[in-house]
Short mmCIF file of C-alpha atoms and ligand atoms in Angstrom, two decimals:
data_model
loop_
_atom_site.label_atom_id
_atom_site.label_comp_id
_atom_site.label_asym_id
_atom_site.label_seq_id
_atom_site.Cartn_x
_atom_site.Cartn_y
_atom_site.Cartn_z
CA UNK A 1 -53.13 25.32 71.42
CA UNK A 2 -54.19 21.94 69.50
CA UNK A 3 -57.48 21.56 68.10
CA UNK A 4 -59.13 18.85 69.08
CA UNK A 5 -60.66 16.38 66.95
CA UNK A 6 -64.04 17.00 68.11
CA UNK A 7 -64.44 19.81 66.15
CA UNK A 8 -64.51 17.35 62.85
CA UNK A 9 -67.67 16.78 61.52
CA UNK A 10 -68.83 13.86 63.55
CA UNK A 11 -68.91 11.41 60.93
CA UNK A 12 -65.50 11.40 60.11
CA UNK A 13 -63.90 12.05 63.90
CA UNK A 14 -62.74 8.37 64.28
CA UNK A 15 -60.71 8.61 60.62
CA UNK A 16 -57.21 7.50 59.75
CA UNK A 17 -55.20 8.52 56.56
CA UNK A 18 -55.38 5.92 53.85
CA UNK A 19 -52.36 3.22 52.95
CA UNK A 20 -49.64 5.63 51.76
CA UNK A 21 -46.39 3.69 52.22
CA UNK A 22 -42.55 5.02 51.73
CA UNK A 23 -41.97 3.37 48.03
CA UNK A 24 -38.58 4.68 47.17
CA UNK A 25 -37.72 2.26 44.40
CA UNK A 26 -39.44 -0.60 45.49
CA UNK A 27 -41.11 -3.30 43.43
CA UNK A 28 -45.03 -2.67 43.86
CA UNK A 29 -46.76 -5.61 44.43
CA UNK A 30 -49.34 -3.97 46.63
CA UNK A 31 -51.79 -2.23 44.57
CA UNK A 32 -52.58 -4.43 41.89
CA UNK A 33 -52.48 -2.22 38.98
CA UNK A 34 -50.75 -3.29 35.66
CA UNK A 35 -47.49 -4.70 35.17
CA UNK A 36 -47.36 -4.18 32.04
CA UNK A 37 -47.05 -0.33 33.07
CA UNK A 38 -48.57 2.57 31.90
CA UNK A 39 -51.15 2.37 28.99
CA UNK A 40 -49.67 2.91 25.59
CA UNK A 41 -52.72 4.83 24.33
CA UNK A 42 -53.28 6.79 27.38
CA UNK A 43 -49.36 8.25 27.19
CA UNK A 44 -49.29 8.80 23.46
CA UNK A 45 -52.57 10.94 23.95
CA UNK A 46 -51.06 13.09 26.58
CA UNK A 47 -47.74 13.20 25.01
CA UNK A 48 -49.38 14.77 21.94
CA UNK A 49 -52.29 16.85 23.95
CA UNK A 50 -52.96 20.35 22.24
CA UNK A 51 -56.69 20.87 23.83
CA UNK A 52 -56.97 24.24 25.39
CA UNK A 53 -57.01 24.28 29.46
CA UNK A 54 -58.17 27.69 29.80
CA UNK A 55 -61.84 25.72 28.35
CA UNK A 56 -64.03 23.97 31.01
CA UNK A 57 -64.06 20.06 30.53
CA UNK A 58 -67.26 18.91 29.66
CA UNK A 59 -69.57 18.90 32.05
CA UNK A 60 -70.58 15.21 32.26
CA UNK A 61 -67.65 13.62 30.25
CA UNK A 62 -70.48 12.98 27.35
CA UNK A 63 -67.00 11.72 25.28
CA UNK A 64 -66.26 9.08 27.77
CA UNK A 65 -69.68 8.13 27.86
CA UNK A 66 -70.41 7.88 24.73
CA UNK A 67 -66.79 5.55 23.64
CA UNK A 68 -68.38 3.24 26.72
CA UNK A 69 -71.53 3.39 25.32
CA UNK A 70 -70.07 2.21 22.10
CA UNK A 71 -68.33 -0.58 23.90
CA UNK A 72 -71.25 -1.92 26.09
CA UNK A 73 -73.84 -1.51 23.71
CA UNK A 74 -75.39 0.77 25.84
CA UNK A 75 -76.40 4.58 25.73
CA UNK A 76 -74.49 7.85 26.96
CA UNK A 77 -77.24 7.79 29.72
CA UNK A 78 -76.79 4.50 31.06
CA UNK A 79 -72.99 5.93 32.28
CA UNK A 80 -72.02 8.21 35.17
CA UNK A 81 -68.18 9.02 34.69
CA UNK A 82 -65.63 10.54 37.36
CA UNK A 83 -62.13 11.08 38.98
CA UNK A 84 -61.99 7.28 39.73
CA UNK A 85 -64.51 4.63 40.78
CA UNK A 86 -63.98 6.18 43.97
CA UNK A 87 -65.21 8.74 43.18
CA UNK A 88 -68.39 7.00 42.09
CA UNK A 89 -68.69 5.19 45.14
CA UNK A 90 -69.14 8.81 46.93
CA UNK A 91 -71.83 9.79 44.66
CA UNK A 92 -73.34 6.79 44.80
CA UNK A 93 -73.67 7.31 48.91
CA UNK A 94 -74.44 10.79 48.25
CA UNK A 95 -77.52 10.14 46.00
CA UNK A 96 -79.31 7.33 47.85
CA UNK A 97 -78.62 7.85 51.60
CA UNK A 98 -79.90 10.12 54.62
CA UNK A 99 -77.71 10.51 57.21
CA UNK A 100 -77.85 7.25 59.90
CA UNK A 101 -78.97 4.87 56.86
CA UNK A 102 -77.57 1.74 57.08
CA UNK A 103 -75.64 0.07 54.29
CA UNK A 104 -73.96 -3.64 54.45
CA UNK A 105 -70.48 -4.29 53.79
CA UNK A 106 -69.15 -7.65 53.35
CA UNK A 107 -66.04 -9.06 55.22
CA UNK A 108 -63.59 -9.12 53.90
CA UNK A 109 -64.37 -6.52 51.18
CA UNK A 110 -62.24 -3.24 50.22
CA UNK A 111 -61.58 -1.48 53.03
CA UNK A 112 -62.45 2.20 51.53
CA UNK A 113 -66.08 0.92 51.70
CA UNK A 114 -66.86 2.10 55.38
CA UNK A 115 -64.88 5.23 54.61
CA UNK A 116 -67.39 6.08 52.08
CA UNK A 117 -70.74 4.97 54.24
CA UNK A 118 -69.61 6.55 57.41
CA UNK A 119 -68.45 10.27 55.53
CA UNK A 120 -71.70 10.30 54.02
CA UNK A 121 -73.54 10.12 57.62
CA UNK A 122 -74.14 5.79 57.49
CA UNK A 123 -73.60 2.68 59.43
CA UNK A 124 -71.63 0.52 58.38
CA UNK A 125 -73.80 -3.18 58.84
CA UNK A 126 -70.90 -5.94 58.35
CA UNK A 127 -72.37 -9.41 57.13
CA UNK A 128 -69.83 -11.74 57.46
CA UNK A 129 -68.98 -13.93 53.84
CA UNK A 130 -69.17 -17.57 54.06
CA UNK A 131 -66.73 -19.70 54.97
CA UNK A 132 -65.47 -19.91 50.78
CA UNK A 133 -65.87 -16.17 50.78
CA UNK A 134 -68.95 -16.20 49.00
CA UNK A 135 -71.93 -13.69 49.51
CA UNK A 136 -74.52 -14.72 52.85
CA UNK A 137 -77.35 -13.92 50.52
CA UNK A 138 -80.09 -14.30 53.56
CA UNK A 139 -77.95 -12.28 56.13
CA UNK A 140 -77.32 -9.76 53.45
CA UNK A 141 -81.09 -9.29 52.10
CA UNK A 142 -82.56 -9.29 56.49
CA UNK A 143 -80.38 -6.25 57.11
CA UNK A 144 -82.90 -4.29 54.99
CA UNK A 145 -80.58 -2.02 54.09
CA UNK A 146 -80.88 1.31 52.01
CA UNK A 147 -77.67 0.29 50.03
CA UNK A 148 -75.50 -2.90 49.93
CA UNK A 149 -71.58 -3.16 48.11
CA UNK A 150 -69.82 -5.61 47.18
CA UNK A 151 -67.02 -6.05 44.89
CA UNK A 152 -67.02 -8.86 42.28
CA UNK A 153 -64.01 -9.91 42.04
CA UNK A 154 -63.75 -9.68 45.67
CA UNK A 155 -60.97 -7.60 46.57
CA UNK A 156 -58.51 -9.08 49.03
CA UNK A 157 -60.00 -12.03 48.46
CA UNK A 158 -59.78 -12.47 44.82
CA UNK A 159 -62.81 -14.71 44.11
CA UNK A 160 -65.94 -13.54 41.82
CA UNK A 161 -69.37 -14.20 43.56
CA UNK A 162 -71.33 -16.48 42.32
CA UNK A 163 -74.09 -14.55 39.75
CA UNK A 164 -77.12 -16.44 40.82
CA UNK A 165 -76.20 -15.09 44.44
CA UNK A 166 -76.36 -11.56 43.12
CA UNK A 167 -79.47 -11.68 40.92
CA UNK A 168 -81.06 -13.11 44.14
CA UNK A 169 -79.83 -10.21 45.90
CA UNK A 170 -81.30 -7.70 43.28
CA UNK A 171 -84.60 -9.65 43.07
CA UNK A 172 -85.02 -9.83 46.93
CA UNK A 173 -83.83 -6.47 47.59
CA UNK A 174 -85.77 -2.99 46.90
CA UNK A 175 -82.39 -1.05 48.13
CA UNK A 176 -79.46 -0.06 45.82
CA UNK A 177 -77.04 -2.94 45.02
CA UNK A 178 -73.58 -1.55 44.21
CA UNK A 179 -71.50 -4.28 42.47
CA UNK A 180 -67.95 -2.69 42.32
CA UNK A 181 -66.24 -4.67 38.99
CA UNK A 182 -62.71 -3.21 39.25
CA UNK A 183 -61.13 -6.07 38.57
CA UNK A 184 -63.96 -7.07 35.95
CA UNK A 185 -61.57 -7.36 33.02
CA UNK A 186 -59.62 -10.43 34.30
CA UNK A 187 -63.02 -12.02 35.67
CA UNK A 188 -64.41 -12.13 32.21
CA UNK A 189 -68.07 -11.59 33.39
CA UNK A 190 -69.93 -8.71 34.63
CA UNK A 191 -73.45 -7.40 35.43
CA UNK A 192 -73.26 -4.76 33.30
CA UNK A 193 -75.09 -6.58 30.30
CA UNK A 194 -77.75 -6.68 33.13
CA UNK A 195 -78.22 -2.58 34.01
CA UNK A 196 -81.41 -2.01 32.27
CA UNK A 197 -83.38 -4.91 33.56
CA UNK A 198 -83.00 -3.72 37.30
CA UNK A 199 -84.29 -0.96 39.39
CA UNK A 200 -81.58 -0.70 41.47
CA UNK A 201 -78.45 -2.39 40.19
CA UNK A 202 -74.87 0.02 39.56
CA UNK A 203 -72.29 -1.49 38.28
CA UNK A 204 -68.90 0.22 39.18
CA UNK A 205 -65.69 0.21 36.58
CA UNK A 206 -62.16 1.63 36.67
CA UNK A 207 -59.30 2.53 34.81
CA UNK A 208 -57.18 1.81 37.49
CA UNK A 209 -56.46 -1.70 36.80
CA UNK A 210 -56.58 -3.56 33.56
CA UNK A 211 -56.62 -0.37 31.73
CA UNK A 212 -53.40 0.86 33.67
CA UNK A 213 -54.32 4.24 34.81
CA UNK A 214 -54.65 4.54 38.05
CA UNK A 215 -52.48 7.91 37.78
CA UNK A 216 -54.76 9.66 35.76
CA UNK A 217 -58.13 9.14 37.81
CA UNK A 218 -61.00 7.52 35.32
CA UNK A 219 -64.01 5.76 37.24
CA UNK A 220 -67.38 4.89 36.09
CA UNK A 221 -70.78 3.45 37.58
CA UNK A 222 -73.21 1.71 35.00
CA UNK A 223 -76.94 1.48 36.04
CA UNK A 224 -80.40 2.10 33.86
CA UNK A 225 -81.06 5.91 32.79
CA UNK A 226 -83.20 6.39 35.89
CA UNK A 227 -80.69 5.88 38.60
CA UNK A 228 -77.33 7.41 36.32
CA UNK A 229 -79.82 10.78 35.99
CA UNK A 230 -79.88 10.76 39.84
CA UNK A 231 -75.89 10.37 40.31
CA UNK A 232 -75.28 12.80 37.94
CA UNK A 233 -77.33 15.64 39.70
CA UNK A 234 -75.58 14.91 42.69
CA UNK A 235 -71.90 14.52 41.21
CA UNK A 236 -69.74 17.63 41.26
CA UNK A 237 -69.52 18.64 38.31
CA UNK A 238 -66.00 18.79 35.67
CA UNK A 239 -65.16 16.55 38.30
CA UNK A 240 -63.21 14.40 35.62
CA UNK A 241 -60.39 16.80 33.98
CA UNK A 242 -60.10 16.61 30.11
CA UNK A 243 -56.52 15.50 30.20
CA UNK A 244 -57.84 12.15 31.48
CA UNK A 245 -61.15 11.55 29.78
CA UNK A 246 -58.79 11.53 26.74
CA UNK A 247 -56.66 9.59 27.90
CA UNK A 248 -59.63 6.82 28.76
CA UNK A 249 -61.31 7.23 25.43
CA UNK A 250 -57.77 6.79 23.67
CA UNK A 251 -57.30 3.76 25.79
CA UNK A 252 -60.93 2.31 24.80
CA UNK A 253 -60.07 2.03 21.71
CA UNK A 254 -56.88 -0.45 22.31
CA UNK A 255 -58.62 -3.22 23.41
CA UNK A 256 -56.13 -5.52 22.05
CA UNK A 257 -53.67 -4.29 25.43
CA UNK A 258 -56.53 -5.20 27.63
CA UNK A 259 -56.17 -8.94 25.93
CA UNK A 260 -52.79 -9.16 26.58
CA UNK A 261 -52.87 -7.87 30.11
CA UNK A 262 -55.51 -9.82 31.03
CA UNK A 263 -54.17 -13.07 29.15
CA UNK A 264 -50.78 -12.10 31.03
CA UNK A 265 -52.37 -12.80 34.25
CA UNK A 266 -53.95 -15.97 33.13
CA UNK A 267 -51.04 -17.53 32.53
CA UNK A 268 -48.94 -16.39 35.66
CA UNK A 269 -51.68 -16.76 38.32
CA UNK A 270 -50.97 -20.75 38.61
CA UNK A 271 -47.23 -20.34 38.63
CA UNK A 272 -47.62 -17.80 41.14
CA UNK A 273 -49.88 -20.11 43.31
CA UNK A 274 -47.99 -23.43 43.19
CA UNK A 275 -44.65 -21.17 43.99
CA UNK A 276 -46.62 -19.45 47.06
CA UNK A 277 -47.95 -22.93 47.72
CA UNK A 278 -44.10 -24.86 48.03
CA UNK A 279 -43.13 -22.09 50.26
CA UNK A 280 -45.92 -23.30 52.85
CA UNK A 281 -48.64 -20.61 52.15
CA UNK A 282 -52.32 -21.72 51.80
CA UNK A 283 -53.69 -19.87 48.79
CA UNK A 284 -57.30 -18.23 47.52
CA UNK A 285 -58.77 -18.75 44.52
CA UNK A 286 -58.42 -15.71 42.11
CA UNK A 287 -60.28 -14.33 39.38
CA UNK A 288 -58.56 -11.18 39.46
CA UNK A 289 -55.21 -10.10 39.40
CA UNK A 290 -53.83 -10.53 42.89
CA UNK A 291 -53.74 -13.69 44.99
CA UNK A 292 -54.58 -14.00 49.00
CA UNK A 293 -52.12 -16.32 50.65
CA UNK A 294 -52.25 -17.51 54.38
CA UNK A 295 -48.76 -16.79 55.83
CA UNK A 296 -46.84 -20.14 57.39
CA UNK A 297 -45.18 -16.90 59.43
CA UNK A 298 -45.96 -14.10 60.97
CA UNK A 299 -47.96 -11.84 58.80
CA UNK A 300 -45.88 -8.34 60.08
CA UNK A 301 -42.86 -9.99 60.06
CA UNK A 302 -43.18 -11.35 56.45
CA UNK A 303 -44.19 -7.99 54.91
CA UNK A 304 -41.34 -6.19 56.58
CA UNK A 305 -38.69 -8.67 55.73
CA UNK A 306 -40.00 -8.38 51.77
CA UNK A 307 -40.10 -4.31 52.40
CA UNK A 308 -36.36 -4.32 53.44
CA UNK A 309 -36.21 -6.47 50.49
CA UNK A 310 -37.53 -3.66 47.82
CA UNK A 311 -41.09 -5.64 47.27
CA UNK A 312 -43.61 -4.24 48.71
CA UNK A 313 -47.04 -6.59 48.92
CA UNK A 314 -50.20 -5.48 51.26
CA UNK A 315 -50.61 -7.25 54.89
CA UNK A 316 -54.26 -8.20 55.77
CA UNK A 317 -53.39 -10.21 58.63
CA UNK A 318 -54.70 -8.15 61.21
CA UNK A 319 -57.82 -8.36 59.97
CA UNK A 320 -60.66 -10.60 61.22
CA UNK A 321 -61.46 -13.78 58.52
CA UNK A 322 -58.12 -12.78 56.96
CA UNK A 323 -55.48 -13.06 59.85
CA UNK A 324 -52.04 -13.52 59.13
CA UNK A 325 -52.93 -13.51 54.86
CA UNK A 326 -51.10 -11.34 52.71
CA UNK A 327 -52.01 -9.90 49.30
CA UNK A 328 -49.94 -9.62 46.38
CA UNK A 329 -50.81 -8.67 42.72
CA UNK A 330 -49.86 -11.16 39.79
CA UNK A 331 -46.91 -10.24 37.95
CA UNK A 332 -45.03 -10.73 35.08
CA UNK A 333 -42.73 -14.40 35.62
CA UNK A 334 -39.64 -11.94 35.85
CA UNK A 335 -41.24 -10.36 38.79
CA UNK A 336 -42.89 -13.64 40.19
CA UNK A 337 -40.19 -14.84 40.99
CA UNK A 338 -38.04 -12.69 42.06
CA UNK A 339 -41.01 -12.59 44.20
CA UNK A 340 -40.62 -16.06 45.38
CA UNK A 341 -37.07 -15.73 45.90
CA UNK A 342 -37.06 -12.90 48.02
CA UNK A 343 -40.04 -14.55 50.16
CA UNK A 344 -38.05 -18.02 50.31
CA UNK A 345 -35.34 -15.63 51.79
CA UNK A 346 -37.29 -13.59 54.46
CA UNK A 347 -39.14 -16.89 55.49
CA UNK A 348 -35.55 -18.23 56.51
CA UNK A 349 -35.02 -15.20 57.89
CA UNK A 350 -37.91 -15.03 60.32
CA UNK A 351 -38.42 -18.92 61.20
C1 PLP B 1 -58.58 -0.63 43.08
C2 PLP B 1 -60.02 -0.69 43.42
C3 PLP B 1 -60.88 0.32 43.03
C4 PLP B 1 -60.36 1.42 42.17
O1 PLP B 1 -60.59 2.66 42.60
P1 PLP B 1 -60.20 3.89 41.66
O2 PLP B 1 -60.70 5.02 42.47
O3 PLP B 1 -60.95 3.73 40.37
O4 PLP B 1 -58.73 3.89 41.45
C5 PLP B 1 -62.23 0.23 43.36
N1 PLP B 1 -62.70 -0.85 44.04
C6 PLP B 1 -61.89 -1.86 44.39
C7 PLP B 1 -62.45 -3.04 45.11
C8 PLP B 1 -60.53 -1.80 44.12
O5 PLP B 1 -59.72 -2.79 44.51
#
């Protein structure tokens, strides 16, 4: 006999298993991480790894925190580090919500968001972005929410909000603000200069993007000591393995790769664009490192034909305020255009 789903914790009965496509050798244009590949400082420090695994990692990643510490100009205590900024996004829930809180989610914003509000007992309150994707500053702050997200740069979007929008938020707000900075890096600002002047503001960071090591799990959340003593009750603790804070605190120190990765972006965003553009896509501003395109076809169609292809790039067209767009990350020119060439194919293909 079958279990049935009702025995799941409530919560979580309406769940479906995350994007996890067949890749084979495929060109990944879908997840945005680094073209450049893997992070040279990250794979020389596991390469030459000789720290003992029978030991514990430290409890709190104090290492970690304290390289980022050195970085920001901050203080161990204003960092909370984990196994990806996902995982901080769980704590964060975990810390400062009761079961049938509500927390507001923008749309479009990262889809993991609701996973995270409704596993942790929430409801999900959607507030609709403006028509140029930018924050609805007066819907947002009348929800009265315990908690509001929202990443900056928006991800699939690919615009930053504007900062006056969320230091309004903050001021107007007495919940927790989460502003999730993944794609920070290529943005060139952030909130985290800002931590210690609000009560309630976390900034969220990964090493999943610019830092190219999304393999090896590194997250962190930057808020004042106050709210990172709170998290860091509630996180689970060695939940960050020693192989990997290593790895990020190797990688901190190479900021000069960060430059170029970023800077490589920079330059092949507008290429990218005016080459989506001739094909007959309407395009989104970016300030990260993928660009949102309106299809001039089907949506489906398009990602399949580029899948047969070997390229695989991320279909939001099913989804409301982004129907028929698709998402690719920036790449290098090589893979740009081979890009474009294989989409100038499929779009013959399929019109
Ligand atoms: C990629 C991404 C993350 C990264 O999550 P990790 O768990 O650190 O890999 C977080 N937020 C957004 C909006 C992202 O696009």
């Amino acid at each position: 006999m079958r279990m049935s789903r009702e025995r799941m914790r409530s919560t979580a009965r309406h769940f479906r298993k995350y994007y996890n496509p067949e890749v084979g050798d495929a060109v990944r244009m879908d997840t945005n991480t680094n073209v450049l590949g893997s992070n040279p400082a990250a794979m020389e420090f596991v390469a030459k790894f000789k720290g003992d695994v029978n030991d514990y990692p430290n409890t709190y990643s104090d290492g970690l925190r304290d390289a980022l510490a050195d970085l920001y100009n901050l203080e161990r205590d204003n960092f909370v580090a984990g196994s990806g900024s996902d995982e901080l996004l769980d704590i964060a829930f975990k810390t400062f919500t009761e079961w049938g809180d509500n927390a507001v989610v923008p749309v479009p914003s990262y889809t993991l968001y609701d996973y995270f509000v409704s596993m942790n007992g929430g409801n999900v309150l959607s507030v609709d972005l403006t028509e140029d994707f930018q924050l609805d500053v007066d819907a947002m702050v009348s929800a009265e929410a315990k908690i509001m997200i929202m990443p900056s740069p928006n991800n699939p979007t690919g615009n930053s909000f504007k900062r006056k929008d969320i230091e309004e938020i903050l001021e107007r707000t007495s919940g927790i603000v989460i502003v999730d900075e993944a794609y920070g890096e290529y943005a060139g600002t952030s909130m985290i200069p800002r931590v210690n002047e609000f009560d309630n503001l976390i900034v969220m960071r990964t090493f999943s993007k610019a830092y190219a090591m999304a393999g090896l799990r590194v997250g962190y959340s930057v808020s004042n000591k106050n709210v990172t003593d709170m998290m860091n009750c509630v996180k689970i603790p060695y939940s960050l393995n020693m192989l990997s804070e290593g790895a990020a605190i190797a990688a901190l120190k190479d900021q000069d790769f960060i430059k170029r990765s970023v800077d490589l972006v920079n330059k092949n965003r507008g290429p990218l664009t005016n080459g989506l553009k001739k094909l007959g896509f309407e395009t989104f501003p970016s300030d990260a490192n993928f660009i949102l395109a309106r299809s001039p076809v089907d949506h489906a169609s398009f990602t399949n034909g580029l899948k047969d292809k070997g390229v695989l790039i991320r279909d939001f067209g099913s989804k409301r305020r982004t129907e028929n767009c698709v998402r690719t990350t920036i790449g290098s020119k090589e893979l740009n255009d081979l890009l474009l060439k294989k989409a100038e194919e499929v779009l013959k293909e399929v019109q």
